[in-house]
Amino acid sequence: MEDSYRHKGLRRALVDRLRERGIRDERVLDAISTVPRHFFLDSVFDRVAYEDRAFPIGEGQTISQPYTVACQTELLKVEPFQKVLEIGTGSAYQACVLAQMKARVFTIERQRKLFDTNRNFPYIQQFPSLQLFFGDGFHGLPTFAPFDKVIITAAAPEIPPLLVEQLRPGGMMVIPVNESADVQRMMRLTKRADGSLQEERFETFSFVPMLEGRK
Ligand code: SAH
C-alpha cells in the first residue's frame, strides 16, 4: 500500500476539520495526521477514507468515524508509556493512533476473523508496543492489569465491573454507555484512591454493540 502526497493532503484537511469541530490536543491531531487511515480500509474506499465518516470493515463491523476516534483519544489523556487497554480492535485504527502516541496498547477483539486480519497487517508490526488479543473484552486482561487507561470502542450496555477492577487508582476509562438502543453517552470515569468512580458526561455517539463471548 502506498501513502501518496494526495493521501497526506487529505489527512491534513481532515485534521483541519477535526480542529474546527473542537479537537484541541495537538498530540492527538499529530497522530491522526501521521497514521494512514486508508491502510485500514478496503481499497474501494480509498477515495473517501479521509471523509469524517465511519465505514464498514467486514463481519458487520465498522471503523469509527475520525471525529469519534479523536474525541475518545483526547478524553483519554494518553501519556507516553502508559498502559492502555482497548476493547474492540476492529480495524486497529484507534489502536494505531494510541500506539503512535507512544502508549503501550493492549487491544482485544471478539471476532476471530478481524483478529486474524490484524495479525497479518504489516503496518501494525512497526509498533512493538501494540499487542493484539482475541477474547471477550468484558473480561479484560487480568494478567496485564492494572491499566492506566481503558478505552471501549463499542456500545456498552453498562460499565463492565471487571474493567473497572483492572484500572489503577487515578486511572481513566472512556466508554460509550447505552442511553437507548442506538444512542450512547460518552463517559469518562476516573478511579479514585478508594476505588469509587468520578463520572463525567460528554456528547452522544452511535457505536456497534459490545457483545459477550467470542466468535
Ligand atoms: N476501534 C475500532 C472500532 C471497531 S467497531 C476501530 O478503530 O476500527 C467495534 C469492535 O468491537 C468490533 O470489531 C466488534 O467486533 C468489537 N467488539 C464488540 N464487543 C466486543 C467484546 N466484548 N470484546 C472485544 N471486542 C468486541
GROMACS .gro file of C-alpha atoms and ligand atoms in nm, residues 57 61-64 69 86-95 108-111 114 135-138 153-154 207-213, ligand 1:
model
   60
   57ILE     CA    1  -1.468  -0.325   0.770
   61GLN     CA    2  -1.833  -0.404   1.199
   62THR     CA    3  -1.711  -0.051   1.132
   63ILE     CA    4  -1.401   0.162   1.160
   64SER     CA    5  -1.503   0.450   1.387
   69VAL     CA    6  -1.150   0.847   1.740
   86GLU     CA    7  -0.877  -0.108   2.426
   87ILE     CA    8  -1.195  -0.314   2.386
   88GLY     CA    9  -1.294  -0.364   2.021
   89THR     CA   10  -0.986  -0.369   1.797
   90GLY     CA   11  -1.195  -0.369   1.477
   91SER     CA   12  -0.974  -0.226   1.202
   92ALA     CA   13  -0.697  -0.147   1.459
   93TYR     CA   14  -0.702   0.218   1.352
   94GLN     CA   15  -0.777   0.351   1.701
   95ALA     CA   16  -0.511   0.116   1.845
  108ILE     CA   17  -0.900  -0.710   2.245
  109GLU     CA   18  -1.127  -0.823   1.959
  110ARG     CA   19  -1.404  -1.084   1.997
  111GLN     CA   20  -1.424  -1.174   1.627
  114LEU     CA   21  -1.089  -0.946   1.242
  135GLY     CA   22  -1.118  -1.262   2.352
  136ASP     CA   23  -1.420  -1.116   2.523
  137GLY     CA   24  -1.344  -0.762   2.628
  138PHE     CA   25  -1.592  -0.779   2.917
  153THR     CA   26  -1.496   0.140   2.121
  154ALA     CA   27  -1.828  -0.045   2.113
  207PHE     CA   28  -2.141   0.263   1.803
  208VAL     CA   29  -2.185  -0.103   1.708
  209PRO     CA   30  -2.279  -0.308   2.017
  210MET     CA   31  -2.035  -0.452   2.270
  211LEU     CA   32  -2.131  -0.820   2.279
  212GLU     CA   33  -2.047  -1.104   2.516
  213GLY     CA   34  -1.839  -1.406   2.419
  216SAH     N1   35  -1.165   0.060   1.750
  216SAH     C1   36  -1.220   0.012   1.624
  216SAH     C2   37  -1.371   0.024   1.622
  216SAH     C3   38  -1.431  -0.105   1.578
  216SAH     S1   39  -1.604  -0.128   1.595
  216SAH     C4   40  -1.152   0.078   1.506
  216SAH     O1   41  -1.069   0.168   1.524
  216SAH     O2   42  -1.177   0.037   1.392
  216SAH     C5   43  -1.612  -0.219   1.747
  216SAH     C6   44  -1.544  -0.354   1.753
  216SAH     O3   45  -1.568  -0.407   1.883
  216SAH     C7   46  -1.597  -0.458   1.655
  216SAH     O4   47  -1.489  -0.509   1.581
  216SAH     C8   48  -1.657  -0.567   1.746
  216SAH     O5   49  -1.640  -0.699   1.696
  216SAH     C9   50  -1.577  -0.547   1.874
  216SAH     N2   51  -1.640  -0.595   1.997
  216SAH    C10   52  -1.771  -0.590   2.034
  216SAH     N3   53  -1.788  -0.646   2.156
  216SAH    C11   54  -1.666  -0.685   2.199
  216SAH    C12   55  -1.617  -0.751   2.315
  216SAH     N4   56  -1.699  -0.790   2.415
  216SAH     N5   57  -1.485  -0.775   2.325
  216SAH    C13   58  -1.399  -0.741   2.225
  216SAH     N6   59  -1.439  -0.680   2.111
  216SAH    C14   60  -1.570  -0.652   2.099
   0.00000   0.00000   0.00000
